[in-house]
């Protein structure tokens, strides 16, 4: 029997991307292989898109330049550069600033992404890639596809631009303008999390396109943590536009992610006793759900959550590692 097509999907979640990075580092340790050699398609949204791009970026010899363990350092070392200055952390100034301005400078994150990705383009990805974004001027979902980039030069964007576009969360970072062919003036792209916070379903569809004869698929879907903190009715019933502005983004991200998880459980039930959809998701406690808190204390909390997630899923990780290494 032909082996199943193996798909990796990584959610969005800002600084919380350190959680899936640690899960992938554990899979690399168990299999002895880099992530890009374990999967036939890798999809990512927002911080998950940055991870997907980095883990498939070739070095000068054509080997993967970054391991998952190396990407953990991205969050530990570069978090302050990306999420700074943080005016919103000053109660009154931050409230007024958030009302009228985007939180963070595009220049800072662009410098970090240029450092990691240089001029490498989508078509050079070692493993087929699917990176989500949303186009504002046409009001359409936008998908960066490495396989499309190989045959369409006008879609062969630098990896650093795809990484910025997929992570340009509304209110956090400005949209990314990209050149577009006539009659369009440009593409204006924001975070794909507005419709595909969990890109596993989009990845499943893309896998059918890339591998049309395949009949068996395994999906490893990595979350960045979900909050179970309630939103009290007594508060929400009085909220207007300003009150809902920040919570609605979290609700949108969590709702979309959980819906995709449910749908894939129905589409990919266990086959012959073997799982076909693996979902690894941590539960966030109070104060652990920030997308943009790079403080050492928060990083250590998130790493602790990742270690707990790995321990709780020992059997599933062992089974998945064996499937991937086979």
XYZ file of C-alpha atoms in Angstrom:
326
model
C 0.000 0.000 0.000
C 1.282 3.508 -0.760
C 2.125 5.465 2.340
C -0.286 8.217 3.401
C 0.307 11.850 2.481
C 1.568 13.560 5.617
C 0.360 17.099 6.346
C 1.536 19.523 9.009
C -0.692 22.440 9.985
C 0.365 25.173 12.440
C -2.085 27.674 13.939
C -1.590 31.378 14.415
C -1.005 32.875 17.848
C 1.805 35.434 17.947
C 4.388 34.831 20.640
C 2.529 31.629 21.557
C 4.075 30.060 18.461
C 6.774 28.834 20.821
C 4.343 26.050 21.823
C 4.147 24.338 18.391
C 7.857 25.029 17.885
C 8.590 22.938 20.983
C 6.236 20.147 19.864
C 8.018 20.032 16.496
C 11.399 20.010 18.216
C 10.199 16.935 20.131
C 9.106 15.228 16.897
C 12.477 16.013 15.319
C 14.229 14.538 18.360
C 12.166 11.353 18.244
C 12.508 10.776 14.499
C 16.007 12.137 13.963
C 14.765 14.066 10.919
C 14.074 17.740 10.189
C 10.440 18.793 10.016
C 10.543 19.436 6.266
C 11.536 15.787 5.691
C 8.720 14.419 7.847
C 5.839 15.961 5.877
C 4.645 16.205 2.281
C 2.868 19.548 2.795
C 3.261 22.179 5.501
C 0.647 24.862 6.119
C 0.710 27.791 8.498
C -1.194 30.857 9.562
C 0.378 33.919 11.183
C 3.137 32.774 13.570
C 2.480 29.258 12.246
C 3.146 30.569 8.751
C 6.459 32.027 9.886
C 7.405 28.644 11.356
C 6.327 26.806 8.188
C 8.415 29.098 6.007
C 11.483 28.923 8.246
C 11.396 25.134 8.551
C 11.345 24.743 4.749
C 13.945 27.411 3.956
C 17.031 25.880 2.297
C 20.578 26.843 3.102
C 23.240 27.296 0.430
C 23.606 23.509 0.106
C 19.855 22.899 -0.215
C 19.455 21.453 3.283
C 17.009 22.930 5.806
C 18.604 25.974 7.404
C 16.544 25.999 10.594
C 15.584 23.229 12.987
C 12.499 23.499 15.164
C 14.777 23.910 18.186
C 16.413 26.863 16.452
C 12.985 28.437 15.927
C 12.282 28.329 19.648
C 15.047 30.930 19.865
C 13.124 33.162 17.455
C 10.548 33.743 20.174
C 13.038 33.926 23.031
C 15.487 36.284 21.318
C 13.474 38.290 18.785
C 10.197 38.756 20.664
C 11.258 42.073 22.162
C 12.359 43.400 18.772
C 9.059 42.491 17.125
C 6.689 43.573 19.907
C 8.319 46.864 20.846
C 7.708 49.652 21.713
C 4.659 48.479 23.604
C 2.679 51.621 24.367
C -0.421 49.574 25.124
C 1.215 48.348 28.337
C 0.913 51.860 29.807
C -2.716 51.949 30.984
C -3.952 55.394 29.886
C -1.488 56.098 27.064
C -1.910 52.567 25.766
C -5.703 52.815 25.728
C -5.631 56.031 23.702
C -2.900 54.763 21.411
C -4.817 51.554 20.651
C -7.918 53.558 19.733
C -6.224 55.390 16.891
C -3.049 53.589 15.869
C -1.709 50.140 15.026
C 0.269 48.720 17.955
C 3.605 47.856 16.348
C 5.916 49.139 13.664
C 6.196 47.224 10.402
C 9.871 48.185 10.162
C 10.891 46.207 13.230
C 9.272 42.939 12.183
C 10.511 43.412 8.599
C 14.101 43.703 9.851
C 13.753 40.467 11.837
C 12.204 38.627 8.881
C 14.908 39.851 6.505
C 17.518 38.568 8.951
C 15.967 35.088 8.956
C 14.777 34.763 5.350
C 17.025 37.058 3.310
C 16.013 36.927 -0.351
C 14.861 33.283 -0.414
C 11.673 32.912 -2.442
C 8.599 30.721 -2.055
C 9.551 28.557 -5.030
C 12.710 27.461 -3.183
C 10.825 25.820 -0.282
C 12.109 22.304 0.382
C 8.596 21.005 1.101
C 5.363 22.238 -0.524
C 3.971 25.161 1.442
C 0.567 26.738 1.995
C 0.570 30.072 3.832
C -2.665 31.944 4.540
C -3.400 35.670 4.311
C -6.420 37.834 3.493
C -6.563 40.405 0.685
C -8.368 43.610 1.687
C -9.018 45.389 -1.609
C -10.664 42.404 -3.343
C -11.976 41.075 -0.008
C -10.780 37.544 -0.717
C -8.803 34.850 1.109
C -5.241 34.759 -0.202
C -3.011 31.690 -0.225
C 0.731 31.738 -0.791
C 1.538 28.402 -2.474
C 5.086 27.284 -3.164
C 3.918 24.922 -5.917
C 2.120 27.783 -7.645
C 5.188 29.992 -7.218
C 7.248 27.467 -9.197
C 5.120 27.999 -12.326
C 3.868 31.558 -11.764
C 6.701 34.097 -11.393
C 4.156 36.774 -10.403
C 3.328 34.655 -7.313
C 6.912 33.828 -6.413
C 7.252 36.307 -3.564
C 10.148 36.444 -1.111
C 9.537 34.274 1.931
C 9.981 37.286 4.204
C 7.025 39.031 2.552
C 4.804 35.978 2.890
C 5.877 35.743 6.543
C 4.917 39.360 7.186
C 1.607 39.152 5.311
C 0.391 36.055 7.143
C 1.195 37.579 10.540
C -0.120 41.132 9.979
C -2.923 40.765 12.529
C -5.418 43.646 12.458
C -4.659 46.320 15.090
C -1.234 44.730 15.797
C 0.625 45.346 12.500
C -0.086 47.361 9.339
C -1.256 45.462 6.236
C 1.391 44.495 3.679
C 1.170 45.994 0.172
C 2.506 43.712 -2.574
C 2.829 44.394 -6.315
C -0.022 43.014 -8.407
C -0.424 42.614 -12.177
C -2.773 45.019 -14.056
C -5.553 45.962 -13.735
C -4.904 45.662 -9.977
C -2.776 48.312 -8.328
C -1.573 46.096 -5.477
C -2.455 43.349 -3.072
C -3.138 44.532 0.500
C -2.663 41.584 2.830
C -3.420 40.890 6.474
C -3.222 37.907 8.841
C -4.866 34.755 7.493
C -6.215 34.069 10.971
C -9.309 36.122 10.160
C -10.597 33.080 8.271
C -8.077 30.244 8.785
C -6.583 30.505 12.262
C -6.287 26.731 12.048
C -5.247 26.143 8.402
C -5.575 22.348 8.536
C -8.711 22.232 6.375
C -7.132 24.455 3.720
C -4.078 22.184 3.842
C -6.231 19.076 3.399
C -7.818 20.575 0.278
C -4.426 21.641 -1.089
C -3.024 18.152 -0.511
C -5.770 16.725 -2.733
C -4.673 19.182 -5.448
C -0.950 18.435 -5.184
C -1.426 14.676 -4.778
C -4.617 13.944 -6.777
C -4.190 10.160 -6.680
C -3.742 9.966 -2.919
C -6.452 8.310 -0.851
C -4.878 8.247 2.579
C -3.831 11.308 4.587
C -2.387 11.998 8.027
C -2.749 15.489 9.465
C -0.734 16.740 12.425
C -2.402 19.958 13.552
C -0.575 22.094 16.123
C -2.331 24.778 18.125
C -0.853 27.727 19.987
C -3.134 27.390 22.994
C -6.795 28.149 23.573
C -8.354 30.146 26.366
C -11.302 28.900 28.369
C -11.663 32.129 30.304
C -15.341 33.157 30.225
C -16.571 36.499 28.930
C -19.169 37.537 31.519
C -22.580 38.307 30.078
C -22.926 41.309 32.393
C -19.901 42.866 30.674
C -20.562 41.864 27.076
C -24.188 43.047 27.056
C -23.002 46.652 27.406
C -20.134 46.575 24.909
C -20.134 48.654 21.773
C -17.531 48.837 19.038
C -14.664 49.717 21.384
C -15.601 47.103 23.961
C -15.786 44.309 21.368
C -12.739 45.384 19.335
C -10.179 43.215 21.121
C -12.343 40.298 22.386
C -13.938 39.701 18.991
C -10.549 38.919 17.448
C -9.855 36.281 20.117
C -13.343 34.802 19.696
C -12.924 34.705 15.928
C -9.568 32.937 16.162
C -10.721 30.367 18.742
C -14.041 29.669 17.016
C -12.534 29.098 13.582
C -9.803 26.869 14.996
C -12.185 24.657 16.967
C -14.559 24.336 14.016
C -11.806 23.038 11.741
C -10.728 20.592 14.431
C -14.278 19.185 14.591
C -14.652 18.997 10.799
C -11.424 17.070 10.308
C -12.318 14.620 13.063
C -15.432 13.799 11.034
C -13.643 13.672 7.669
C -10.650 11.667 8.866
C -11.814 9.033 11.351
C -9.306 6.369 12.431
C -8.512 3.898 9.627
C -7.811 0.324 10.661
C -7.340 1.490 14.221
C -4.767 4.122 13.198
C -5.443 7.818 13.771
C -5.471 10.109 10.775
C -6.037 13.460 12.480
C -3.780 14.453 15.356
C -4.555 17.679 17.179
C -2.168 19.028 19.807
C -3.620 21.986 21.700
C -2.775 23.447 25.111
C -5.245 25.125 27.435
C -4.221 28.626 28.454
C -4.718 29.926 31.951
C -5.581 33.442 32.974
C -3.016 35.917 31.673
C -1.395 33.374 29.330
C -3.351 34.215 26.175
C -1.541 37.386 25.065
C -0.315 37.322 21.470
C 2.343 39.941 22.114
C 3.935 39.434 25.536
C 7.620 38.548 24.965
C 8.630 39.001 28.599
C 10.965 36.311 29.996
C 8.312 35.356 32.550
C 5.680 34.778 29.870
C 8.100 32.872 27.647
C 8.828 30.524 30.542
C 5.086 30.052 31.152
C 4.526 29.162 27.504
C 7.445 26.740 27.494
C 5.979 25.116 30.585
C 2.642 24.739 28.802
C 4.413 23.138 25.841
C 6.238 20.660 28.095
C 2.932 19.794 29.772
C 1.255 19.338 26.372
C 4.039 16.987 25.265
C 3.786 14.949 28.462
C -0.013 14.683 28.222
C 0.217 13.474 24.631
C 3.053 10.988 25.054
C 1.186 8.120 23.396
C -0.074 10.198 20.476
C 3.373 11.685 19.850
C 4.988 8.252 19.940
C 2.470 6.914 17.438
C 2.764 9.956 15.175
C 6.576 9.869 15.252
C 6.497 6.219 14.200
C 4.103 7.028 11.344
C 6.266 9.905 10.156
C 9.526 7.987 10.375
C 8.128 4.925 8.599
